[in-house]
Amino acid sequence: MERVNRFGTTADMVIQEMEHEGAIRLLAIDAKGLYLTTQDKVDTGMADRNRYGVDRKETLDLLMSRGFSPVDLFEEHKDKIKTVGLQEKKKINPLKASKRGL
């Protein structure tokens, strides 16, 4: 089973490169939407604060100012989103479950 990093950015989440404020940024996607990050945050196994600690409205505004439709980009690339949590059903060991009274 593939392990999903809930807070980090992986290469398969990246949609495209774009220049922003004189630097190359990466447009990426997760279940919450689109966000900009940097190459040094991709595939590190560490949390990416660009993913969880930044106002995504700024990314949406930037995309619209450059003629992109954030909604269309999201719909076109939503297959890159990995589900975590409720969608995954944890297998229960019946011996342990019987001891817990499940």
XYZ file of C-alpha atoms in Angstrom:
102
model
C 0.000 0.000 0.000
C 1.292 3.435 -0.956
C 1.919 5.731 1.966
C 0.434 9.232 1.645
C 2.172 12.230 3.152
C -0.663 14.333 4.597
C 1.372 17.528 4.995
C 4.219 17.293 2.492
C 4.339 17.824 -1.249
C 5.260 15.010 -3.624
C 6.307 15.314 -7.272
C 3.053 13.789 -8.504
C 1.125 16.679 -6.906
C 2.938 19.282 -9.028
C 0.995 20.681 -11.973
C 3.478 23.112 -13.499
C 6.295 25.574 -12.896
C 5.666 29.292 -12.928
C 7.665 32.426 -12.230
C 6.541 34.436 -9.212
C 8.381 37.366 -7.637
C 11.545 36.593 -9.599
C 11.723 32.936 -8.566
C 10.493 29.653 -10.006
C 7.560 28.307 -8.018
C 5.649 25.079 -8.447
C 1.887 25.010 -8.708
C 0.637 21.962 -6.815
C -2.721 20.468 -5.867
C -4.213 18.700 -2.863
C -7.739 18.096 -1.565
C -7.960 21.690 -0.336
C -7.104 23.164 -3.732
C -4.149 24.758 -5.493
C -1.039 26.216 -3.864
C 2.465 27.430 -4.741
C 5.546 25.778 -3.318
C 9.267 25.522 -4.055
C 11.348 22.652 -5.445
C 13.238 22.222 -2.160
C 9.947 21.216 -0.449
C 9.068 18.448 -2.927
C 9.602 14.779 -2.005
C 11.397 15.521 1.260
C 8.999 13.544 3.462
C 8.726 16.673 5.599
C 5.740 18.973 6.040
C 5.522 21.752 3.454
C 4.423 24.978 5.114
C 3.552 26.326 1.665
C 0.865 23.643 1.600
C -0.710 24.098 5.013
C 0.422 27.490 6.330
C -0.295 29.925 3.495
C -3.442 31.767 2.428
C -4.453 29.998 -0.790
C -6.538 32.956 -1.912
C -3.288 34.647 -2.957
C -2.528 31.697 -5.251
C -5.999 31.871 -6.773
C -5.665 35.634 -7.315
C -2.255 35.166 -8.948
C -3.590 32.482 -11.283
C -6.555 34.620 -12.318
C -4.294 37.645 -12.915
C -2.278 35.487 -15.341
C -5.346 34.335 -17.243
C -5.741 30.891 -15.662
C -9.016 29.539 -14.331
C -8.361 27.996 -10.890
C -11.578 25.979 -11.143
C -10.612 24.533 -14.534
C -7.056 23.766 -13.331
C -8.435 22.007 -10.247
C -10.918 19.949 -12.263
C -8.302 19.044 -14.878
C -5.779 17.838 -12.273
C -7.961 16.476 -9.450
C -6.838 12.951 -10.336
C -3.508 13.867 -8.661
C -5.221 14.207 -5.272
C -4.596 11.325 -2.898
C -7.262 10.460 -0.375
C -6.305 10.072 3.247
C -8.321 9.256 6.318
C -11.996 8.393 6.099
C -11.789 7.002 2.584
C -9.279 4.383 3.685
C -10.659 1.548 5.728
C -8.267 0.198 8.306
C -8.053 -3.565 8.481
C -8.980 -4.886 11.901
C -7.192 -7.830 13.439
C -10.053 -10.046 14.689
C -8.001 -11.372 17.620
C -7.243 -7.892 18.919
C -10.792 -6.720 18.236
C -12.232 -9.562 20.297
C -10.066 -8.508 23.240
C -11.330 -4.933 22.952
C -14.939 -6.024 22.773
C -15.554 -4.952 19.174
